Amino acid sequence: MDATSSKDAVMADYDLSKPLQAGAGFKMGLTNYGDQHFSLFLRKAFIKAAGYSDDALSRPLVGIINTYSGFNPCHANVPQLIEAAKRGVLLSGGLPIDFPTISLHESFASPTSMYLRNLMSMDTEEMIKAQPVDAVITIGGWDKTVPAQLMGAISANKPVLPLVTGPMMPGSYRGTRLGACTDCRNNWAAYRAGELDMEDIAGINEELAPTSGTCGVMGTASTMACITAALGLMPFRGASAPAVSSTRLRIAEETGHNAVAAAKSQVLPQDLLTSASFHNAITVLQAIGGSTNAIVHLLAIINRHPQLTGTITLKTIDDIGRRTPLIVDLKPSGDNYMTDFHNAGGMLALLHTLHPLLDLSARTISSCTLGDLLAKTPFKPFPFSLSIIRPLTSPLHPSSSLVVLKGNLAPNGAVLKASASKYRHLLSHSGPAVVFRNTADLAARIDDPDLDVTEASVLVLQNIGPKGNPGMPEAGVIPIPRKLAAKGVKDMLRISDGRMSGTAGGTIVLHVSPEAGVGGSPLGCVRDGDVVGVDVEGRRVWVEVGEEEMRKRMVEGVEREMVEEGRRKAEEMKVGRVGVRGRGYRWLFEKHVNQAEEGCDFDFLTARDDRDFTCVVSAEVWQGLGVCEGGVEVVPPRRDAGGGRVVEHGCLRALEGEFGEDLRDDVVGCVETAGALGVGGEEGGDDGFVGAEGGGEESARVVLADLEDAAFLAVCAG
């Protein structure tokens, strides 16, 4: 554009006789003052304080998300990555502007970083929407950061280019290579067993994280990086180049260049990402023996996508696993580190190896298909690469590094990383349960010399799920009782509704759903001595308790929760907080987080609004409580043809007799939630609504819009 044309374009911004056209870049999403010309005038005045010219402001504007924090050593290189990415944007004719969002690190997040993942996704989404950017580079790395950014970016639906910080280099102690955090856990277990002394464990601590960057094994951070590359959103080598390498900076510059191209072509994530993209990502997840956390994150990411929500489930992940071999030899499923994976060819080598199992029609951010991109970038295997990334004909395991289990202990599913089991016979095992009610109970009793436990026992930890803790902490790696560890026991069957670090290993059943913290959960009903078992081949996890006894325990559990809820409300009355379940973000989290099989996202953030029927009380529990003589039938909601929004609420239908006063007296009265549970068409304020039809006749319908404030009663209706 010549000088005259440029000046005319600037003057046009002040021409009040012409309405401002919806613009790109700097003119996008003007602040609402009721006068669009004034909004643009004010925006230009303030941005010029930073020294930008009108020419600069006319360029494609690329936002760069800055997640640097002094509390996040995994992101220590973010300032350097920002500068390199800016260089790429400028060289390609764009204008880069960085802005901050939340930064998360597991070791510096209480109670757990997973508790804050959804908050970060909201921050990311709203800041992408708020800033006038044509495309955005999301710089992240640590475990929950990349999923949070992808969730937010898909919801915001502007061109997105993830740039990860990269893995750290391995350390060394007395000639043995070390890497966070598989070796953190293995060496700590050895220390607990008395195999290492204090001097050893202190020396090891100095070498576990010798550089900045994410964990140097195939943990959650590296898993999500590989998945992001498989989705076609970033350069292949971007998944594995070390954080402290010059290659990492060149990848950042390349990302800046790609961002300008994406800004011009407006390749939107909701158009780019298809079921083929996610099937490829799941294939990679299984082939690398990736983190179990990635299952939760993938489901959350997918359920932000309006066209894909609900179409890819735990069953999809298990089905793809059955035909995908584990071929990457990295800890915790193998022996090596991310630097080895990178030096073996990284994602380029892996995708070429997986070529027959991939959908090559999937699109990439470079506007070509995955097949075209692989054809342009051939890879020739060499001896070292074949030792790290095995041929399909010579895998570490033939299939299913990650498996999905179901059964009467986990009706809605559970997951297990079979490839990380240390004792393979435990993949088909049953034994007496040793139950811990929560992490405090675990800490108090796990090393008690009098604990009634043997290596054949099954360790069960309850109440560490999404709602129960809250935040679903990585406490699923229940420690081996010290008296057994001292005898050389390295692994036991362990079951919980929580998570474990992607760097951890063992025969550990995780993400049991419904979680124990939801009333009526089978997991919450397990007691010491119950026989609990798992059969990976049959994809089953069970507890040997009869249906009648289980129903009785569920009712007892609900009644116990009602008493505890009443006690809590009585305490709140003393301080003037009647009916308040909590405050701030914790209240929001406990009220709206969904279960593991849905991604632990907030119901109001998913593309399919699940608030209308997140949880209901099961018919068995209602009948056990005597709410209605003949019991009730659970009627699910009816959704639109695309499976999206609810067009008719779900309900509980009386089979015989009436709900009437029984419902109010036996449930509402006990838990003092009349404000949230009205009857006869009364509104329950902001928290809920119950409408009754039919005047209490046999066909009476009680429509439930929100039972969240009685969540201690709820079990999933499915």
XYZ file of C-alpha atoms in Angstrom:
718
model
C 0.000 0.000 0.000
C 1.467 3.421 -0.999
C 1.603 6.409 1.368
C -1.518 8.066 -0.076
C -3.622 4.913 0.152
C -2.382 4.312 3.664
C -3.360 7.829 4.738
C -6.802 7.453 3.127
C -7.343 4.225 5.051
C -6.440 5.957 8.312
C -8.723 8.923 7.606
C -11.587 6.555 6.843
C -11.532 5.514 10.492
C -12.705 9.026 11.413
C -15.412 9.401 8.739
C -18.609 9.548 10.822
C -20.773 9.512 7.681
C -19.867 5.892 7.028
C -20.536 3.010 9.423
C -17.494 1.014 10.450
C -17.346 -2.352 8.774
C -16.659 -5.414 10.904
C -12.928 -5.693 10.582
C -10.092 -8.088 11.096
C -7.094 -7.646 13.310
C -6.962 -4.364 15.180
C -10.558 -3.438 14.273
C -11.944 -6.756 15.488
C -14.269 -6.920 18.499
C -14.348 -3.264 19.445
C -15.159 -2.400 23.045
C -18.812 -1.440 23.410
C -19.240 2.249 24.289
C -22.322 2.716 22.127
C -20.233 4.526 19.486
C -18.069 2.303 17.280
C -16.051 5.183 15.841
C -15.193 6.380 19.335
C -14.314 2.799 20.350
C -11.798 2.577 17.516
C -10.501 6.094 18.226
C -9.884 5.205 21.881
C -8.265 1.872 21.050
C -5.861 3.547 18.632
C -4.987 6.239 21.170
C -3.992 3.723 23.810
C -2.125 1.285 21.551
C -0.096 4.156 20.119
C 1.260 4.688 23.624
C 3.197 1.471 22.938
C 4.764 3.072 19.858
C 2.848 1.275 17.096
C 2.335 3.019 13.751
C -0.823 2.887 11.656
C 1.097 0.760 9.166
C 1.961 -1.789 11.858
C -1.627 -1.855 13.084
C -2.880 -2.613 9.557
C -1.038 -5.982 9.477
C -2.458 -9.411 10.400
C -2.391 -9.403 14.185
C -1.064 -12.536 15.890
C -1.618 -12.878 19.617
C 0.944 -14.823 21.641
C -0.195 -16.268 24.961
C 2.428 -15.819 27.654
C 2.310 -18.441 30.433
C 5.630 -17.555 32.050
C 5.713 -17.741 35.854
C 8.481 -17.895 38.406
C 6.535 -20.769 39.965
C 6.678 -22.740 36.717
C 10.181 -24.025 35.850
C 8.671 -25.999 32.964
C 7.966 -22.623 31.331
C 11.285 -20.919 32.123
C 12.077 -20.618 28.398
C 8.793 -18.899 27.519
C 10.363 -15.396 27.196
C 12.852 -16.735 24.631
C 10.098 -18.572 22.764
C 8.007 -15.405 22.615
C 10.862 -13.468 21.034
C 11.514 -16.221 18.480
C 7.813 -16.505 17.627
C 7.586 -12.726 17.231
C 10.529 -12.870 14.843
C 8.661 -15.382 12.692
C 5.526 -13.236 12.677
C 7.412 -10.076 11.731
C 9.384 -11.799 8.969
C 6.071 -12.937 7.472
C 4.466 -9.494 7.532
C 2.360 -9.790 10.663
C 2.212 -7.900 13.943
C 2.818 -10.000 17.084
C 1.472 -8.914 20.477
C 1.786 -11.105 23.546
C -0.612 -11.204 26.487
C -0.668 -13.214 29.730
C -2.930 -15.947 31.025
C -2.840 -18.273 34.016
C 0.251 -20.472 34.378
C -0.015 -23.925 35.993
C 2.544 -26.305 37.474
C 1.548 -29.466 39.340
C 3.982 -29.015 42.211
C 2.910 -25.412 42.791
C -0.873 -25.791 42.609
C -3.003 -26.591 45.636
C -4.895 -28.844 45.875
C -3.888 -29.965 42.351
C -3.374 -28.400 38.932
C -6.323 -30.387 37.546
C -8.545 -28.346 39.855
C -7.427 -25.263 37.917
C -7.381 -26.662 34.365
C -10.927 -25.548 33.582
C -10.239 -22.106 35.039
C -7.253 -21.787 32.720
C -9.367 -22.909 29.777
C -11.913 -20.198 30.585
C -9.137 -17.612 30.891
C -7.678 -18.727 27.560
C -11.023 -18.741 25.759
C -12.150 -15.355 26.998
C -8.805 -13.648 26.384
C -8.668 -15.016 22.821
C -12.191 -13.705 22.256
C -11.463 -10.374 23.931
C -8.218 -9.525 22.127
C -8.363 -8.312 18.494
C -6.254 -11.158 17.104
C -6.505 -12.861 13.710
C -4.646 -15.921 15.009
C -3.129 -16.960 18.307
C 0.003 -18.842 19.356
C -0.578 -20.624 22.657
C 2.706 -21.173 24.484
C 2.430 -23.877 27.109
C 3.967 -27.133 28.136
C 3.140 -28.388 31.607
C 0.608 -31.194 31.883
C -2.706 -29.317 32.224
C -1.609 -26.259 30.260
C -1.827 -27.649 26.722
C -5.257 -29.278 27.274
C -6.602 -26.099 28.877
C -5.348 -24.048 25.942
C -6.819 -26.415 23.353
C -10.159 -26.487 25.170
C -10.289 -22.704 25.286
C -9.049 -22.248 21.728
C -11.609 -24.632 20.238
C -14.394 -22.826 22.086
C -13.079 -19.404 20.982
C -12.660 -20.753 17.423
C -9.916 -18.510 16.103
C -6.901 -19.959 14.262
C -4.679 -21.520 16.927
C -1.062 -22.690 16.786
C 0.186 -24.422 19.942
C 3.868 -24.036 20.807
C 5.076 -26.257 23.647
C 8.065 -25.457 25.825
C 9.662 -28.878 25.248
C 11.078 -31.587 27.520
C 14.008 -31.163 29.880
C 17.289 -33.018 29.442
C 17.989 -36.114 31.570
C 20.287 -35.900 34.574
C 22.746 -38.419 35.982
C 23.503 -39.786 39.446
C 26.527 -42.038 39.914
C 26.532 -42.914 36.234
C 22.816 -43.716 35.993
C 20.591 -41.509 33.833
C 17.665 -39.903 35.630
C 14.582 -38.091 34.433
C 11.572 -36.502 36.039
C 9.350 -37.859 36.979
C 9.321 -41.641 36.494
C 12.639 -41.751 38.300
C 11.255 -39.459 41.022
C 8.691 -42.103 41.888
C 10.877 -45.161 41.420
C 13.649 -43.767 43.596
C 11.233 -42.546 46.251
C 9.696 -46.027 46.387
C 13.200 -47.468 46.780
C 13.889 -44.980 49.577
C 10.661 -45.961 51.368
C 11.696 -49.604 51.055
C 15.065 -48.872 52.661
C 17.048 -49.531 49.473
C 18.422 -45.958 49.371
C 19.698 -43.827 52.227
C 19.183 -40.114 52.867
C 22.396 -39.127 51.130
C 21.349 -41.027 47.997
C 17.859 -39.569 47.851
C 19.213 -36.036 48.364
C 21.769 -36.535 45.578
C 19.124 -37.931 43.247
C 16.899 -34.944 44.004
C 19.615 -32.638 42.631
C 19.676 -34.442 39.259
C 16.049 -35.299 38.507
C 15.335 -31.960 36.801
C 18.703 -30.611 35.624
C 17.289 -28.123 33.082
C 14.100 -26.209 32.450
C 11.362 -27.924 30.467
C 8.668 -30.504 31.018
C 9.244 -34.017 32.348
C 11.795 -35.886 30.246
C 9.760 -39.083 29.892
C 6.459 -39.930 28.195
C 4.426 -38.218 30.904
C 1.336 -36.105 30.411
C 3.191 -33.075 29.020
C 5.033 -35.050 26.335
C 1.910 -37.098 25.612
C -0.129 -33.954 24.984
C 2.672 -32.532 22.826
C 2.668 -35.672 20.659
C -1.127 -35.626 20.469
C -1.105 -31.968 19.412
C 1.337 -32.742 16.604
C -0.818 -35.715 15.567
C -3.823 -33.379 15.389
C -1.928 -31.415 12.751
C -1.651 -28.224 14.805
C 2.138 -27.883 15.063
C 5.359 -29.010 13.355
C 6.230 -32.662 13.976
C 9.556 -31.909 15.649
C 7.789 -29.407 17.902
C 6.605 -32.278 20.091
C 10.038 -33.434 21.213
C 12.818 -30.852 20.706
C 14.444 -30.189 24.107
C 13.436 -27.007 25.900
C 17.034 -25.769 26.044
C 17.912 -26.497 22.396
C 18.351 -24.044 19.548
C 15.946 -26.256 17.589
C 13.202 -25.253 20.015
C 13.763 -21.578 19.127
C 13.671 -22.318 15.394
C 10.385 -24.158 15.902
C 9.041 -21.045 17.637
C 10.071 -18.899 14.661
C 8.420 -21.374 12.277
C 5.264 -21.230 14.386
C 5.223 -17.444 14.020
C 5.463 -17.806 10.245
C 2.658 -20.392 10.222
C 0.500 -18.136 12.394
C 0.519 -15.347 9.804
C -0.480 -17.827 7.101
C -3.290 -19.120 9.322
C -4.421 -15.564 10.061
C -4.760 -14.906 6.341
C -6.457 -18.196 5.468
C -8.577 -18.265 8.649
C -8.238 -22.002 9.234
C -10.519 -22.372 12.263
C -10.048 -25.230 14.743
C -13.691 -26.283 14.570
C -13.264 -26.749 10.799
C -9.756 -28.181 10.895
C -10.260 -30.780 13.621
C -12.457 -33.717 12.616
C -13.111 -37.208 13.912
C -10.230 -38.366 11.684
C -7.909 -35.925 13.475
C -8.849 -37.265 16.888
C -8.717 -40.908 15.800
C -5.136 -40.257 14.682
C -4.385 -38.616 18.027
C -5.749 -41.639 19.901
C -3.700 -43.982 17.706
C -0.585 -42.019 18.672
C -1.628 -42.058 22.340
C -1.809 -45.851 22.303
C 1.406 -46.272 20.284
C 3.484 -44.140 22.665
C 2.066 -45.677 25.851
C 0.901 -42.203 26.774
C -0.488 -40.798 29.976
C -3.877 -41.904 31.285
C -4.512 -38.212 31.969
C -4.560 -37.649 28.218
C -7.784 -39.669 28.055
C -9.546 -37.202 30.341
C -8.039 -34.246 28.488
C -8.915 -35.575 25.028
C -12.525 -36.150 26.027
C -12.727 -32.614 27.406
C -11.195 -31.185 24.221
C -13.514 -33.209 21.972
C -16.584 -32.226 23.972
C -15.797 -28.546 23.334
C -16.225 -29.197 19.597
C -19.850 -28.574 18.473
C -19.705 -31.163 15.670
C -17.873 -33.865 17.623
C -19.150 -33.666 21.188
C -20.291 -37.058 22.422
C -19.143 -38.886 19.276
C -15.761 -40.048 20.621
C -15.945 -41.871 23.937
C -14.029 -44.244 26.190
C -15.166 -47.053 23.896
C -13.515 -45.329 20.922
C -10.241 -45.105 22.830
C -10.380 -48.783 23.771
C -11.368 -49.897 20.261
C -8.453 -48.021 18.691
C -6.143 -49.456 21.350
C -7.070 -53.012 20.403
C -5.599 -52.508 16.927
C -2.644 -50.293 17.878
C 0.647 -51.741 19.159
C 2.887 -50.008 21.691
C 6.019 -49.206 19.691
C 7.753 -46.328 21.535
C 10.277 -47.493 24.127
C 10.118 -44.647 26.648
C 9.581 -44.561 30.383
C 7.317 -45.379 32.143
C 6.306 -48.169 29.735
C 9.870 -48.620 28.451
C 13.428 -47.593 29.297
C 14.323 -44.361 27.486
C 13.803 -40.584 27.567
C 12.278 -37.869 25.387
C 15.711 -36.783 24.147
C 16.127 -40.316 22.777
C 12.730 -40.096 21.086
C 13.690 -36.768 19.504
C 17.059 -38.073 18.329
C 15.323 -41.144 16.881
C 13.198 -38.969 14.603
C 10.392 -38.034 16.966
C 6.883 -37.619 15.642
C 7.963 -37.692 11.993
C 9.451 -41.162 12.434
C 6.495 -42.314 14.524
C 3.844 -41.143 12.052
C 5.676 -42.768 9.149
C 5.786 -46.013 11.149
C 2.073 -45.750 12.004
C 1.211 -44.862 8.387
C -1.043 -47.946 7.815
C -3.083 -47.174 10.962
C -3.679 -43.466 10.338
C -6.401 -41.584 8.488
C -4.225 -39.644 6.062
C -7.119 -37.451 4.916
C -7.015 -35.457 8.158
C -6.173 -31.793 7.579
C -3.289 -29.907 9.164
C -2.698 -26.251 10.032
C -0.511 -25.993 6.921
C -3.689 -26.456 4.821
C -2.608 -29.810 3.390
C -3.587 -33.277 4.561
C -1.544 -35.421 6.904
C -0.832 -37.775 4.006
C 0.468 -34.938 1.834
C 2.627 -33.619 4.668
C 4.197 -37.028 5.294
C 4.826 -37.448 1.571
C 6.702 -34.120 1.548
C 8.839 -35.094 4.561
C 10.141 -38.652 4.140
C 12.014 -40.435 6.918
C 14.569 -43.214 6.586
C 14.927 -45.363 9.729
C 18.382 -46.063 11.149
C 19.539 -48.497 13.862
C 19.122 -46.108 16.807
C 15.698 -44.934 15.645
C 14.513 -48.546 15.361
C 15.587 -49.215 18.946
C 13.409 -46.353 20.244
C 10.527 -46.432 17.745
C 9.942 -50.082 16.964
C 8.531 -51.396 13.670
C 4.876 -52.455 13.789
C 6.090 -56.029 13.411
C 8.257 -55.844 16.548
C 6.315 -53.894 19.201
C 6.904 -53.676 22.937
C 3.304 -54.835 23.388
C 0.979 -56.070 20.634
C -1.911 -53.744 21.514
C -3.817 -51.773 24.129
C -1.232 -49.933 26.174
C -4.222 -48.102 27.674
C -7.402 -50.052 28.387
C -10.929 -49.120 29.402
C -12.613 -51.280 32.023
C -16.258 -51.560 33.025
C -18.209 -53.627 35.510
C -20.296 -53.341 38.638
C -17.493 -51.383 40.317
C -17.231 -48.871 37.451
C -20.529 -48.806 35.506
C -19.441 -45.723 33.564
C -15.865 -46.824 33.045
C -12.332 -46.794 34.411
C -8.892 -46.791 32.791
C -5.613 -48.619 33.317
C -2.201 -48.280 31.678
C -1.579 -51.977 31.082
C 1.811 -51.307 29.513
C 3.115 -49.833 32.789
C 2.185 -52.827 34.965
C 5.247 -54.068 36.834
C 3.758 -57.507 37.605
C 1.867 -58.768 34.547
C -0.058 -61.388 36.532
C -1.900 -58.539 38.264
C -3.688 -57.772 34.988
C -5.949 -60.693 35.904
C -6.232 -60.659 39.668
C -8.711 -60.497 42.522
C -8.186 -60.172 46.235
C -9.543 -58.730 49.471
C -9.949 -54.967 49.497
C -8.051 -52.740 51.885
C -10.097 -49.538 51.768
C -8.983 -45.982 52.484
C -11.759 -43.399 52.689
C -9.625 -40.470 51.534
C -6.039 -39.265 51.294
C -5.919 -38.348 54.983
C -6.963 -41.882 55.922
C -4.365 -43.241 53.496
C -1.572 -41.131 54.977
C -2.537 -42.144 58.507
C -2.677 -45.909 57.944
C -0.705 -47.027 54.880
C 2.519 -47.629 56.826
C 0.891 -48.924 60.003
C 2.721 -52.180 60.861
C -0.620 -53.622 62.002
C -2.420 -52.896 58.708
C -4.130 -56.110 57.572
C -2.600 -56.294 54.094
C -0.660 -58.758 51.948
C 0.740 -58.472 48.437
C -2.419 -60.244 47.214
C -4.640 -57.513 48.677
C -6.254 -54.848 46.510
C -5.682 -51.296 47.725
C -8.795 -49.138 47.217
C -8.763 -45.360 47.674
C -12.109 -43.535 47.684
C -13.145 -39.898 47.410
C -10.358 -38.527 45.223
C -12.567 -37.978 42.170
C -13.499 -34.704 40.449
C -16.019 -33.634 43.100
C -14.828 -35.654 46.059
C -11.412 -34.125 46.671
C -12.056 -31.780 44.689
C -9.915 -31.697 41.556
C -9.156 -35.403 41.120
C -5.552 -35.340 42.410
C -2.764 -37.620 41.211
C -3.089 -39.756 44.339
C -4.068 -42.933 42.490
C -0.503 -44.235 42.825
C -1.245 -45.596 46.281
C 2.107 -46.294 47.968
C 3.041 -49.906 48.594
C 2.724 -50.369 52.387
C 6.207 -49.976 53.807
C 6.219 -53.389 55.452
C 5.590 -54.970 52.018
C 7.989 -52.653 50.188
C 10.708 -53.710 52.615
C 10.118 -57.302 51.485
C 10.689 -56.327 47.852
C 7.069 -55.873 46.707
C 7.118 -53.404 43.779
C 3.521 -53.510 42.578
C 0.010 -54.298 43.784
C -3.427 -53.938 42.220
C -4.675 -50.489 43.177
C -8.051 -48.917 42.401
C -9.340 -45.371 42.838
C -11.510 -42.641 41.358
C -8.468 -40.378 41.078
C -5.632 -39.912 38.620
C -1.951 -40.702 38.531
C 0.940 -38.849 36.980
C 1.615 -39.801 33.386
C 5.163 -40.545 34.493
C 4.041 -43.194 36.998
C 3.721 -46.946 36.571
C 2.081 -49.921 38.218
C -1.112 -51.961 37.962
C -3.395 -49.088 38.816
C -7.086 -48.731 37.920
C -8.010 -45.051 37.709
C -10.873 -42.654 36.932
C -13.502 -45.067 38.325
C -16.904 -43.594 37.488
C -19.196 -42.731 39.084
C -16.735 -41.467 41.670
C -17.110 -42.354 45.331
C -18.015 -38.767 46.201
C -21.273 -39.071 44.243
C -23.968 -40.695 46.385
C -24.803 -44.235 45.321
C -21.422 -44.894 43.685
C -20.437 -48.587 43.823
C -16.840 -47.563 44.551
C -18.023 -45.612 47.569
C -19.739 -48.750 48.882
C -16.668 -51.016 48.880
C -15.654 -52.178 52.354
C -12.602 -53.857 53.825
C -12.500 -57.534 52.917
C -14.770 -57.321 49.858
C -13.256 -59.302 47.004
C -12.321 -56.870 44.240
C -10.876 -57.888 40.892
C -9.761 -56.896 37.434
C -9.587 -58.820 34.155
C -7.856 -56.714 31.526
C -8.423 -59.230 28.735
C -12.151 -59.204 29.490
C -12.090 -55.445 30.198
C -13.804 -55.979 33.561
C -13.436 -54.513 37.038
C -15.755 -55.786 39.746
C -16.562 -56.201 43.405
C -18.089 -59.450 44.661
C -21.089 -57.961 46.445
C -24.650 -59.057 45.694
C -27.135 -56.642 44.145
C -29.342 -56.518 47.237
C -26.399 -55.854 49.548
C -25.043 -53.208 47.176
C -28.440 -51.497 47.038
C -28.586 -51.523 50.838
C -25.111 -49.979 51.069
C -26.034 -47.302 48.540
C -29.077 -46.288 50.567
C -27.034 -46.286 53.776
C -24.426 -44.149 52.073
C -27.010 -41.644 50.874
C -28.571 -41.475 54.341
C -25.122 -40.924 55.866
C -24.468 -38.122 53.389
C -27.822 -36.568 54.274
C -26.865 -36.533 57.953
C -23.466 -35.051 57.152
C -25.087 -32.446 54.914
C -27.505 -31.531 57.686
C -24.602 -31.149 60.104
C -22.792 -28.937 57.631
C -25.822 -26.742 57.114
C -26.285 -26.458 60.880
C -22.723 -25.177 61.134
C -23.402 -22.714 58.324
C -26.441 -21.394 60.194
C -24.145 -20.410 63.065
C -22.116 -18.168 60.768
C -24.997 -16.858 58.677
C -24.288 -18.867 55.537
C -27.402 -21.051 55.355
C -27.691 -23.026 52.127
C -24.310 -21.977 50.814
C -22.295 -24.979 49.680
C -19.129 -22.976 49.383
C -17.892 -19.831 47.734
C -15.948 -18.669 44.741
C -14.235 -21.023 42.359
C -14.509 -24.058 44.633
C -18.287 -23.677 44.720
C -18.336 -23.379 40.932
C -16.092 -26.420 40.534
C -18.058 -28.700 42.847
C -21.374 -27.638 41.359
C -20.506 -27.975 37.690
C -17.599 -30.382 37.092
C -18.601 -33.507 35.186
C -17.236 -37.028 35.552
C -14.021 -38.507 34.173
C -15.638 -40.227 31.191
C -16.839 -36.793 30.039
C -13.490 -35.063 30.572
C -13.987 -33.409 33.999
C -14.971 -30.193 32.239
C -17.626 -27.812 33.526
C -21.060 -28.690 32.192
C -21.659 -25.107 31.047
C -18.463 -25.086 28.952
C -19.125 -28.163 26.828
C -20.521 -27.787 23.332
C -23.403 -29.971 24.464
C -25.041 -28.256 27.410
C -25.388 -31.016 30.008
C -26.724 -28.909 32.842
C -30.292 -30.047 32.352
C -29.570 -33.644 33.310
C -26.050 -33.987 34.650
C -27.003 -36.361 37.460
C -30.211 -37.752 38.898
C -30.910 -39.989 41.819
C -31.230 -43.613 40.705
C -34.593 -45.350 40.924
C -33.176 -47.873 43.417
C -32.020 -45.157 45.792
C -35.294 -43.237 45.577
C -37.228 -46.432 46.288
C -34.890 -47.355 49.134
C -35.495 -43.968 50.715
C -39.251 -44.527 50.540
C -39.842 -41.484 48.366
C -42.534 -43.252 46.387
C -44.193 -46.562 47.258
C -43.923 -48.068 43.834
C -40.555 -46.567 43.019
C -39.780 -44.380 40.055
C -38.715 -44.654 36.447
C -35.822 -42.537 35.208
C -36.714 -40.899 31.894
C -33.668 -39.412 30.108
C -33.834 -36.058 28.349
C -34.624 -35.877 24.658
C -32.000 -34.033 22.619
C -32.152 -32.481 19.185
C -31.326 -34.507 16.075
C -27.630 -33.695 16.335
C -27.454 -34.973 19.897
C -26.832 -31.444 21.116
C -29.127 -29.288 23.201
C -31.938 -30.661 25.342
C -35.375 -30.094 23.808
C -37.275 -31.909 26.566
C -36.075 -32.255 30.131
C -35.456 -35.605 31.742
C -37.697 -36.579 34.604
C -38.538 -39.084 37.290
C -41.944 -40.725 36.714
C -43.880 -42.250 39.600
C -44.733 -45.874 38.845
C -47.446 -46.047 41.516
C -48.865 -43.553 43.957
C -47.703 -40.002 44.348
C -44.571 -38.033 44.962
C -46.330 -35.179 46.685
C -45.301 -34.557 50.277
C -43.125 -37.703 50.331
C -40.646 -36.036 48.020
C -40.560 -32.859 50.074
C -40.506 -34.586 53.463
C -38.117 -37.445 52.754
C -35.639 -35.598 50.584
C -36.006 -31.840 50.592
C -36.788 -31.671 54.286
C -33.849 -33.839 55.250
C -31.298 -31.826 53.343
C -32.857 -28.363 53.593
C -32.633 -27.598 49.896
C -36.193 -26.385 49.394
C -34.793 -23.356 47.629
C -33.379 -25.611 44.965
C -36.117 -28.262 44.888
C -39.639 -26.845 44.622
C -42.671 -28.929 43.624
C -45.879 -28.209 41.754
C -44.236 -25.926 39.245
C -42.595 -23.628 41.772
C -39.317 -22.036 40.824
C -36.325 -22.766 43.026
C -34.403 -19.569 42.446
C -31.148 -19.568 40.567
C -30.206 -23.062 41.631
C -32.913 -25.188 40.108
C -36.485 -25.846 39.046
C -38.891 -28.688 39.526
C -42.235 -28.761 37.773
C -44.978 -31.319 38.449
C -47.576 -32.421 35.923
C -50.695 -34.481 36.501
C -51.508 -33.464 40.050
C -49.806 -36.439 41.664
C -51.685 -39.065 39.672
C -50.106 -42.328 38.548
C -48.624 -40.590 35.514
C -47.129 -37.751 37.554
C -43.909 -36.357 36.127
C -41.405 -34.408 38.162
C -39.170 -32.471 35.805
C -35.630 -31.970 37.081
C -33.688 -29.065 35.665
C -30.959 -29.018 38.293
C -30.265 -31.334 41.222
C -26.757 -30.054 41.787
C -27.475 -28.737 45.288
C -28.500 -32.261 46.254
C -25.437 -33.751 44.595
C -24.707 -35.929 47.595
C -27.836 -37.888 46.592
C -26.944 -38.152 42.942
C -25.746 -41.099 40.905
C -25.542 -41.147 37.147
C -28.780 -42.334 35.627
C -27.150 -44.393 32.878
